[in-house]
Short mmCIF file of C-alpha atoms in Angstrom, two decimals:
data_model
loop_
_atom_site.label_atom_id
_atom_site.label_comp_id
_atom_site.label_asym_id
_atom_site.label_seq_id
_atom_site.Cartn_x
_atom_site.Cartn_y
_atom_site.Cartn_z
CA UNK A 1 -19.67 -30.93 -33.33
CA UNK A 2 -16.04 -31.10 -33.79
CA UNK A 3 -13.80 -32.85 -31.52
CA UNK A 4 -12.86 -29.27 -30.58
CA UNK A 5 -16.42 -28.11 -29.47
CA UNK A 6 -16.84 -31.40 -27.17
CA UNK A 7 -14.16 -30.43 -25.22
CA UNK A 8 -14.81 -27.20 -24.78
CA UNK A 9 -18.74 -28.20 -23.50
CA UNK A 10 -16.68 -30.55 -21.55
CA UNK A 11 -14.30 -28.39 -19.52
CA UNK A 12 -17.17 -25.90 -19.23
CA UNK A 13 -20.00 -28.49 -18.03
CA UNK A 14 -17.69 -29.44 -15.20
CA UNK A 15 -16.32 -25.58 -14.58
CA UNK A 16 -20.37 -24.81 -13.80
CA UNK A 17 -21.04 -27.48 -11.07
CA UNK A 18 -17.99 -27.21 -9.57
CA UNK A 19 -18.59 -23.30 -9.45
CA UNK A 20 -22.31 -23.87 -8.92
CA UNK A 21 -22.34 -26.58 -5.54
CA UNK A 22 -21.53 -26.49 -3.19
CA UNK A 23 -20.69 -29.87 -3.13
CA UNK A 24 -17.20 -32.11 -3.66
CA UNK A 25 -19.73 -35.12 -5.26
CA UNK A 26 -20.45 -33.44 -8.89
CA UNK A 27 -16.78 -33.34 -9.44
CA UNK A 28 -15.72 -36.84 -9.57
CA UNK A 29 -19.55 -37.54 -11.76
CA UNK A 30 -18.13 -34.38 -14.13
CA UNK A 31 -14.59 -35.21 -14.53
CA UNK A 32 -15.52 -38.36 -15.90
CA UNK A 33 -15.77 -37.54 -19.81
CA UNK A 34 -12.83 -35.08 -19.41
CA UNK A 35 -10.32 -37.91 -17.99
CA UNK A 36 -11.86 -40.63 -20.88
CA UNK A 37 -11.39 -37.87 -23.33
CA UNK A 38 -7.96 -37.10 -21.65
CA UNK A 39 -6.67 -40.67 -22.28
CA UNK A 40 -7.18 -40.96 -25.86
CA UNK A 41 -5.00 -38.00 -26.98
CA UNK A 42 -2.65 -38.43 -23.82
CA UNK A 43 0.21 -37.26 -26.01
CA UNK A 44 -0.90 -33.97 -26.23
CA UNK A 45 -0.01 -33.72 -22.56
CA UNK A 46 3.42 -32.01 -22.17
CA UNK A 47 4.00 -34.12 -19.17
CA UNK A 48 7.97 -33.60 -18.94
CA UNK A 49 7.73 -30.52 -16.27
CA UNK A 50 7.83 -29.43 -12.73
CA UNK A 51 5.17 -28.41 -12.30
CA UNK A 52 3.09 -32.36 -13.64
CA UNK A 53 5.37 -34.46 -10.67
CA UNK A 54 4.35 -31.31 -8.05
CA UNK A 55 0.98 -32.85 -9.33
CA UNK A 56 1.61 -35.97 -9.28
CA UNK A 57 3.64 -35.38 -6.06
CA UNK A 58 0.34 -33.98 -3.80
CA UNK A 59 -1.42 -36.97 -5.64
CA UNK A 60 0.84 -39.07 -4.28
CA UNK A 61 0.36 -37.15 -0.38
CA UNK A 62 -3.45 -37.51 -0.76
CA UNK A 63 -3.26 -40.83 -1.27
CA UNK A 64 -0.38 -41.98 1.47
CA UNK A 65 -2.62 -39.56 3.48
CA UNK A 66 -5.80 -41.17 3.39
CA UNK A 67 -5.14 -44.36 6.69
CA UNK A 68 -4.81 -41.14 8.79
CA UNK A 69 -8.27 -39.62 8.10
CA UNK A 70 -10.54 -40.15 11.12
CA UNK A 71 -13.47 -38.40 10.23
CA UNK A 72 -15.35 -39.77 6.82
CA UNK A 73 -15.94 -36.58 5.57
CA UNK A 74 -12.39 -35.43 5.12
CA UNK A 75 -11.18 -38.94 3.77
CA UNK A 76 -14.32 -38.37 0.89
CA UNK A 77 -12.74 -34.55 0.44
CA UNK A 78 -9.16 -36.08 0.18
CA UNK A 79 -10.23 -38.41 -2.50
CA UNK A 80 -12.75 -35.66 -4.67
CA UNK A 81 -9.55 -33.21 -4.29
CA UNK A 82 -7.90 -35.60 -6.37
CA UNK A 83 -9.42 -35.35 -10.01
CA UNK A 84 -10.07 -31.96 -9.35
CA UNK A 85 -5.93 -31.21 -10.19
CA UNK A 86 -5.89 -33.11 -12.70
CA UNK A 87 -8.90 -31.97 -14.56
CA UNK A 88 -6.89 -28.62 -13.23
CA UNK A 89 -3.80 -29.82 -15.01
CA UNK A 90 -5.64 -31.10 -18.25
CA UNK A 91 -7.49 -27.52 -18.79
CA UNK A 92 -4.41 -25.25 -18.20
CA UNK A 93 -2.75 -27.17 -20.55
CA UNK A 94 -5.78 -26.99 -23.07
CA UNK A 95 -5.74 -23.58 -23.14
CA UNK A 96 -2.27 -22.75 -24.36
CA UNK A 97 -2.87 -25.38 -26.73
CA UNK A 98 -6.36 -24.10 -27.94
CA UNK A 99 -6.13 -19.89 -27.25
CA UNK A 100 -9.19 -19.53 -28.67
CA UNK A 101 -11.25 -21.31 -26.36
CA UNK A 102 -9.67 -18.68 -23.71
CA UNK A 103 -12.56 -16.47 -23.40
CA UNK A 104 -15.75 -18.99 -23.42
CA UNK A 105 -13.75 -20.47 -20.66
CA UNK A 106 -13.39 -16.72 -18.57
CA UNK A 107 -16.82 -16.14 -19.57
CA UNK A 108 -18.37 -19.39 -18.08
CA UNK A 109 -16.21 -18.91 -14.61
CA UNK A 110 -17.93 -15.37 -14.68
CA UNK A 111 -21.80 -16.21 -15.46
CA UNK A 112 -21.36 -19.45 -13.27
CA UNK A 113 -19.81 -17.33 -10.75
CA UNK A 114 -22.61 -14.72 -11.10
CA UNK A 115 -25.64 -17.10 -11.39
CA UNK A 116 -24.41 -17.76 -7.10
CA UNK A 117 -23.92 -14.20 -6.37
CA UNK A 118 -27.28 -12.45 -7.91
CA UNK A 119 -28.74 -15.99 -6.78
CA UNK A 120 -28.54 -15.41 -3.14
CA UNK A 121 -28.62 -12.23 -3.26
CA UNK A 122 -32.20 -12.78 -5.13
CA UNK A 123 -33.40 -15.66 -3.66
CA UNK A 124 -31.23 -17.06 -0.17
CA UNK A 125 -30.59 -13.80 1.94
CA UNK A 126 -34.44 -12.46 1.58
CA UNK A 127 -35.36 -15.93 3.06
CA UNK A 128 -33.59 -15.20 6.12
CA UNK A 129 -32.61 -11.66 6.31
CA UNK A 130 -32.64 -11.23 9.82
CA UNK A 131 -29.37 -14.21 9.30
CA UNK A 132 -27.73 -12.22 6.97
CA UNK A 133 -27.72 -8.93 8.83
CA UNK A 134 -26.92 -9.98 12.38
CA UNK A 135 -23.61 -10.71 13.90
CA UNK A 136 -23.69 -14.33 11.98
CA UNK A 137 -23.62 -12.54 8.79
CA UNK A 138 -24.36 -16.06 6.71
CA UNK A 139 -27.66 -17.38 4.78
CA UNK A 140 -29.11 -21.15 4.22
CA UNK A 141 -27.45 -22.98 2.08
CA UNK A 142 -28.37 -25.70 -0.28
CA UNK A 143 -25.92 -28.85 -1.67
CA UNK A 144 -25.87 -28.23 -4.98
CA UNK A 145 -27.61 -24.16 -5.13
CA UNK A 146 -30.20 -24.58 -6.85
CA UNK A 147 -31.19 -27.75 -4.98
CA UNK A 148 -30.69 -30.63 -2.66
CA UNK A 149 -30.33 -30.79 1.59
CA UNK A 150 -29.67 -27.61 3.08
CA UNK A 151 -26.89 -27.68 5.20
CA UNK A 152 -27.27 -27.59 9.38
CA UNK A 153 -25.44 -24.04 9.55
CA UNK A 154 -25.66 -20.95 7.32
CA UNK A 155 -22.48 -20.31 5.19
CA UNK A 156 -20.64 -16.93 6.24
CA UNK A 157 -20.99 -14.58 3.95
CA UNK A 158 -17.19 -14.21 3.38
CA UNK A 159 -18.19 -18.01 1.00
CA UNK A 160 -20.54 -15.30 -0.96
CA UNK A 161 -17.62 -12.84 -1.13
CA UNK A 162 -15.17 -15.23 -2.98
CA UNK A 163 -18.10 -15.15 -6.10
CA UNK A 164 -18.50 -11.24 -5.12
CA UNK A 165 -14.07 -11.08 -6.08
CA UNK A 166 -14.39 -12.95 -8.49
CA UNK A 167 -16.61 -11.10 -10.67
CA UNK A 168 -14.54 -8.32 -10.03
CA UNK A 169 -11.56 -9.12 -11.17
CA UNK A 170 -12.80 -10.27 -14.75
CA UNK A 171 -14.45 -6.92 -15.02
CA UNK A 172 -11.46 -5.11 -14.59
CA UNK A 173 -8.83 -7.92 -16.52
CA UNK A 174 -12.04 -6.98 -18.93
CA UNK A 175 -10.93 -3.53 -19.06
CA UNK A 176 -8.00 -4.07 -19.40
CA UNK A 177 -8.33 -6.29 -22.77
CA UNK A 178 -10.59 -4.92 -24.38
CA UNK A 179 -10.19 -0.89 -22.52
CA UNK A 180 -12.86 0.34 -20.15
CA UNK A 181 -16.64 1.17 -20.70
CA UNK A 182 -19.11 2.23 -18.99
CA UNK A 183 -21.18 -0.61 -18.82
CA UNK A 184 -17.85 -2.23 -17.39
CA UNK A 185 -17.72 0.86 -15.07
CA UNK A 186 -21.18 -0.08 -13.48
CA UNK A 187 -21.44 -4.00 -13.47
CA UNK A 188 -17.70 -3.09 -11.31
CA UNK A 189 -19.87 -0.21 -9.36
CA UNK A 190 -22.76 -3.23 -8.97
CA UNK A 191 -20.35 -5.70 -7.70
CA UNK A 192 -18.49 -3.86 -5.28
CA UNK A 193 -21.77 -2.62 -3.89
CA UNK A 194 -22.80 -6.02 -3.79
CA UNK A 195 -19.36 -6.72 -1.10
CA UNK A 196 -20.01 -3.88 0.82
CA UNK A 197 -23.49 -4.99 1.61
CA UNK A 198 -21.94 -7.84 3.22
CA UNK A 199 -20.56 -5.73 6.43
CA UNK A 200 -16.67 -7.18 5.67
CA UNK A 201 -13.87 -6.04 5.11
CA UNK A 202 -11.86 -9.04 2.15
CA UNK A 203 -14.29 -6.70 -0.45
CA UNK A 204 -13.62 -3.52 0.00
CA UNK A 205 -9.69 -4.33 0.99
CA UNK A 206 -10.05 -7.28 -2.11
CA UNK A 207 -11.66 -4.29 -4.86
CA UNK A 208 -8.95 -1.40 -3.48
CA UNK A 209 -5.99 -3.21 -3.94
CA UNK A 210 -7.55 -4.68 -7.73
CA UNK A 211 -8.39 -0.86 -8.71
CA UNK A 212 -5.28 0.32 -8.02
CA UNK A 213 -3.60 -2.85 -9.64
CA UNK A 214 -5.85 -1.79 -12.81
CA UNK A 215 -4.55 2.12 -12.29
CA UNK A 216 -1.11 0.97 -11.77
CA UNK A 217 -1.70 -0.88 -15.69
CA UNK A 218 -2.63 2.05 -16.70
CA UNK A 219 -0.03 3.96 -15.75
CA UNK A 220 2.53 1.84 -17.45
CA UNK A 221 1.10 2.01 -20.55
CA UNK A 222 -0.09 6.10 -20.89
CA UNK A 223 1.60 8.60 -22.66
CA UNK A 224 -0.54 10.77 -19.47
CA UNK A 225 1.24 9.41 -16.02
CA UNK A 226 -0.14 12.42 -14.40
CA UNK A 227 -3.33 11.59 -15.09
CA UNK A 228 -3.37 7.81 -14.24
CA UNK A 229 -0.96 8.51 -10.90
CA UNK A 230 -3.55 11.88 -9.73
CA UNK A 231 -5.96 9.42 -10.16
CA UNK A 232 -4.45 6.58 -7.89
CA UNK A 233 -3.01 9.16 -5.12
CA UNK A 234 -6.97 9.91 -4.59
CA UNK A 235 -7.88 6.77 -4.88
CA UNK A 236 -5.92 5.83 -2.03
CA UNK A 237 -6.44 9.65 -0.46
CA UNK A 238 -10.37 8.90 -0.39
CA UNK A 239 -10.34 5.89 1.14
CA UNK A 240 -7.79 7.52 4.20
CA UNK A 241 -10.98 9.71 4.48
CA UNK A 242 -13.67 6.64 4.40
CA UNK A 243 -11.86 4.31 6.62
CA UNK A 244 -10.51 8.32 9.65
CA UNK A 245 -13.93 8.73 10.72
CA UNK A 246 -14.57 5.02 12.19
CA UNK A 247 -11.77 6.02 13.47
CA UNK A 248 -12.24 8.90 15.16
CA UNK A 249 -15.88 8.57 15.97
CA UNK A 250 -15.38 4.54 16.58
CA UNK A 251 -18.19 4.92 19.63
CA UNK A 252 -20.84 5.42 16.33
CA UNK A 253 -19.55 3.08 13.91
CA UNK A 254 -18.53 0.39 17.29
CA UNK A 255 -21.44 -1.35 15.38
CA UNK A 256 -19.82 -2.13 12.02
CA UNK A 257 -16.91 -4.52 10.65
CA UNK A 258 -15.14 -1.52 9.87
CA UNK A 259 -14.95 0.70 13.22
CA UNK A 260 -11.73 0.39 15.12
CA UNK A 261 -12.71 -2.45 16.90
CA UNK A 262 -12.69 -4.61 14.00
CA UNK A 263 -9.89 -3.14 12.86
CA UNK A 264 -7.76 -3.94 15.29
CA UNK A 265 -9.90 -8.15 15.45
CA UNK A 266 -6.88 -10.20 15.79
CA UNK A 267 -9.09 -13.77 15.77
CA UNK A 268 -8.54 -14.83 12.75
CA UNK A 269 -4.66 -15.02 13.62
CA UNK A 270 -5.54 -17.45 16.87
CA UNK A 271 -7.14 -19.33 14.02
CA UNK A 272 -4.06 -19.46 12.05
CA UNK A 273 -1.40 -20.05 15.26
CA UNK A 274 -4.15 -22.80 16.11
CA UNK A 275 -4.20 -24.37 12.75
CA UNK A 276 -0.16 -24.29 12.49
CA UNK A 277 0.04 -26.24 15.45
CA UNK A 278 -2.47 -28.88 14.45
CA UNK A 279 -0.45 -29.63 11.08
CA UNK A 280 2.63 -29.87 12.99
CA UNK A 281 0.87 -32.45 15.89
CA UNK A 282 0.22 -34.59 12.94
CA UNK A 283 1.91 -33.27 9.75
CA UNK A 284 -0.53 -37.03 7.67
CA UNK A 285 -3.57 -34.92 8.58
CA UNK A 286 -5.40 -35.10 10.77
CA UNK A 287 -9.17 -34.12 12.58
CA UNK A 288 -8.86 -31.86 15.12
CA UNK A 289 -10.36 -29.02 14.07
CA UNK A 290 -12.97 -29.36 16.76
CA UNK A 291 -10.94 -30.66 20.25
CA UNK A 292 -10.52 -27.38 21.70
CA UNK A 293 -13.50 -26.60 24.28
CA UNK A 294 -12.08 -23.39 24.44
CA UNK A 295 -11.76 -22.49 20.35
CA UNK A 296 -14.49 -24.55 18.47
CA UNK A 297 -13.29 -24.21 15.25
CA UNK A 298 -15.40 -25.32 11.93
CA UNK A 299 -12.19 -24.29 9.81
CA UNK A 300 -8.42 -22.78 10.09
CA UNK A 301 -10.14 -19.76 7.86
CA UNK A 302 -7.08 -20.51 5.54
CA UNK A 303 -6.41 -22.24 3.09
CA UNK A 304 -2.81 -23.31 3.25
CA UNK A 305 -3.32 -24.43 6.69
CA UNK A 306 -6.71 -26.19 6.05
CA UNK A 307 -4.47 -27.82 3.22
CA UNK A 308 -1.30 -28.47 4.93
CA UNK A 309 -3.74 -30.05 7.73
CA UNK A 310 -5.90 -32.23 5.62
CA UNK A 311 -3.40 -33.36 3.30
CA UNK A 312 -0.38 -33.28 4.75
CA UNK A 313 2.59 -30.96 6.26
CA UNK A 314 3.94 -31.02 2.66
CA UNK A 315 0.89 -30.28 0.85
CA UNK A 316 0.83 -26.50 2.53
CA UNK A 317 5.15 -26.06 1.34
CA UNK A 318 3.58 -27.33 -2.02
CA UNK A 319 1.31 -24.42 -2.26
CA UNK A 320 3.10 -22.01 -0.86
CA UNK A 321 6.10 -23.02 -2.95
CA UNK A 322 3.06 -23.32 -6.75
CA UNK A 323 2.41 -19.21 -5.61
CA UNK A 324 5.97 -18.68 -6.08
CA UNK A 325 6.79 -20.13 -8.70
CA UNK A 326 3.55 -18.84 -11.29
CA UNK A 327 4.43 -15.24 -9.97
CA UNK A 328 7.78 -15.84 -11.42
CA UNK A 329 6.46 -17.02 -14.35
CA UNK A 330 3.57 -14.03 -15.15
CA UNK A 331 7.39 -12.10 -14.53
CA UNK A 332 8.58 -13.77 -16.91
CA UNK A 333 5.83 -13.23 -19.73
CA UNK A 334 6.36 -10.14 -22.11
CA UNK A 335 3.05 -9.24 -23.15
CA UNK A 336 2.86 -6.74 -20.89
CA UNK A 337 -1.79 -7.00 -21.05
CA UNK A 338 -1.44 -10.78 -20.08
CA UNK A 339 0.87 -10.30 -17.50
CA UNK A 340 -1.18 -7.39 -15.54
CA UNK A 341 -4.16 -9.80 -15.97
CA UNK A 342 -2.67 -12.85 -14.86
CA UNK A 343 -1.29 -10.34 -11.67
CA UNK A 344 -4.51 -9.62 -10.80
CA UNK A 345 -6.05 -13.83 -11.16
CA UNK A 346 -3.24 -15.06 -9.05
CA UNK A 347 -3.88 -12.11 -6.62
CA UNK A 348 -7.58 -13.18 -6.20
CA UNK A 349 -6.14 -16.90 -5.74
CA UNK A 350 -3.87 -15.54 -2.53
CA UNK A 351 -5.96 -13.01 -1.40
CA UNK A 352 -9.21 -16.05 -0.92
CA UNK A 353 -6.13 -18.70 -0.05
CA UNK A 354 -5.10 -16.45 3.04
CA UNK A 355 -8.95 -15.35 4.60
CA UNK A 356 -10.64 -18.85 3.77
CA UNK A 357 -10.75 -21.88 4.03
CA UNK A 358 -11.40 -22.68 0.15
CA UNK A 359 -11.97 -26.45 -0.36
CA UNK A 360 -14.93 -27.08 2.04
CA UNK A 361 -17.46 -25.25 0.34
CA UNK A 362 -15.55 -23.31 -2.62
CA UNK A 363 -13.24 -25.63 -4.49
CA UNK A 364 -13.77 -23.40 -8.10
CA UNK A 365 -10.90 -21.00 -5.91
CA UNK A 366 -8.98 -24.11 -6.05
CA UNK A 367 -9.50 -24.48 -9.09
CA UNK A 368 -8.56 -21.53 -10.90
CA UNK A 369 -5.48 -21.89 -8.77
CA UNK A 370 -4.26 -24.67 -10.05
CA UNK A 371 -5.35 -23.45 -13.96
CA UNK A 372 -3.60 -20.67 -13.70
CA UNK A 373 -1.05 -22.24 -12.08
CA UNK A 374 -0.73 -24.55 -15.25
CA UNK A 375 -1.14 -21.88 -18.20
CA UNK A 376 0.90 -19.38 -17.07
CA UNK A 377 3.70 -22.32 -16.07
CA UNK A 378 3.98 -22.80 -20.23
CA UNK A 379 2.44 -19.69 -21.41
CA UNK A 380 6.03 -18.18 -20.16
CA UNK A 381 8.30 -21.63 -20.93
CA UNK A 382 6.81 -21.07 -24.79
CA UNK A 383 7.63 -17.23 -24.46
CA UNK A 384 10.75 -18.38 -23.28
CA UNK A 385 11.27 -21.13 -26.10
CA UNK A 386 10.58 -18.42 -28.89
CA UNK A 387 12.88 -15.74 -27.96
CA UNK A 388 15.75 -18.64 -27.47
CA UNK A 389 14.84 -19.45 -31.23
CA UNK A 390 15.06 -16.04 -32.48
CA UNK A 391 17.65 -14.41 -30.09
#
């Protein structure tokens, strides 16, 4: 086995445990071989760029704010954040230099996410179906998915939807890359249906936006623009027809998350406001989640606010900036197919950052974003240098 295959195996093992585990501990353990590997080939890493220094600042903020963490679990999670950031940068850089390994890395992400989804629906949900169908809409989860301790509380379906959304976006990205096939359409419908079974609005909205993105891409490359314009218009019109009866007959759909009452629910905005308040009160990391008896919180339901609260106020702005810079870098990419796929992946990260605390139990979304941010910066930079050279 040559060095390239060993590197691929090390990254795949790290991805597998990061996606499958609800615990952050394996991140520290499985990052060791990658960091050792890079220590012998450090010259391969192109360090002098704004993203590298941004990650260094982020790690420095974590180390500086550790003394301000009151709860041990937050202190430990912040420590484990460091190898995740480091491995994400290394993998993003490695993928640009080893573009032929991009497919097995994406497949590893997809299969790992699919395992979580299928195991949850086939094993975890049937073990307590009343919990999944009830108002809490949760399921009992083990720390390492297949084994380990059960959490003291059930995970909400929002966590499950992160994995479902990832499967959806990878299938659509594959359809853009290799073409639309019946197998891909069936797989897409399968995961969309699973998302709807969670009774959540998020996967429905996400699938709609991703499908619109796919149709916009097809519209941009086809000569039969009218066809895709009609399909896109029909998709939006069909969605309106599906949603409108729920508003017109709210008494029938009153128990649904898609009812008029459910659509008008602004409780998340209250969580966001509380998260901003806590972040400004203690800008160097805080443990104020459980201090308000009128609004007991497990998380702020927003990754940006959670990062700002758990690490530092500065980290909040770092991640907003990273999203903006990633958007600009993708926009500069000339390859239309690659650009469309990367935009969809970036939206996947942004969508799930805005609706859930992904650094609490689903570090893989954070990992995907950090890898993506590194990858798109290098690709955009290389394309620019190539264009300047031939210009």
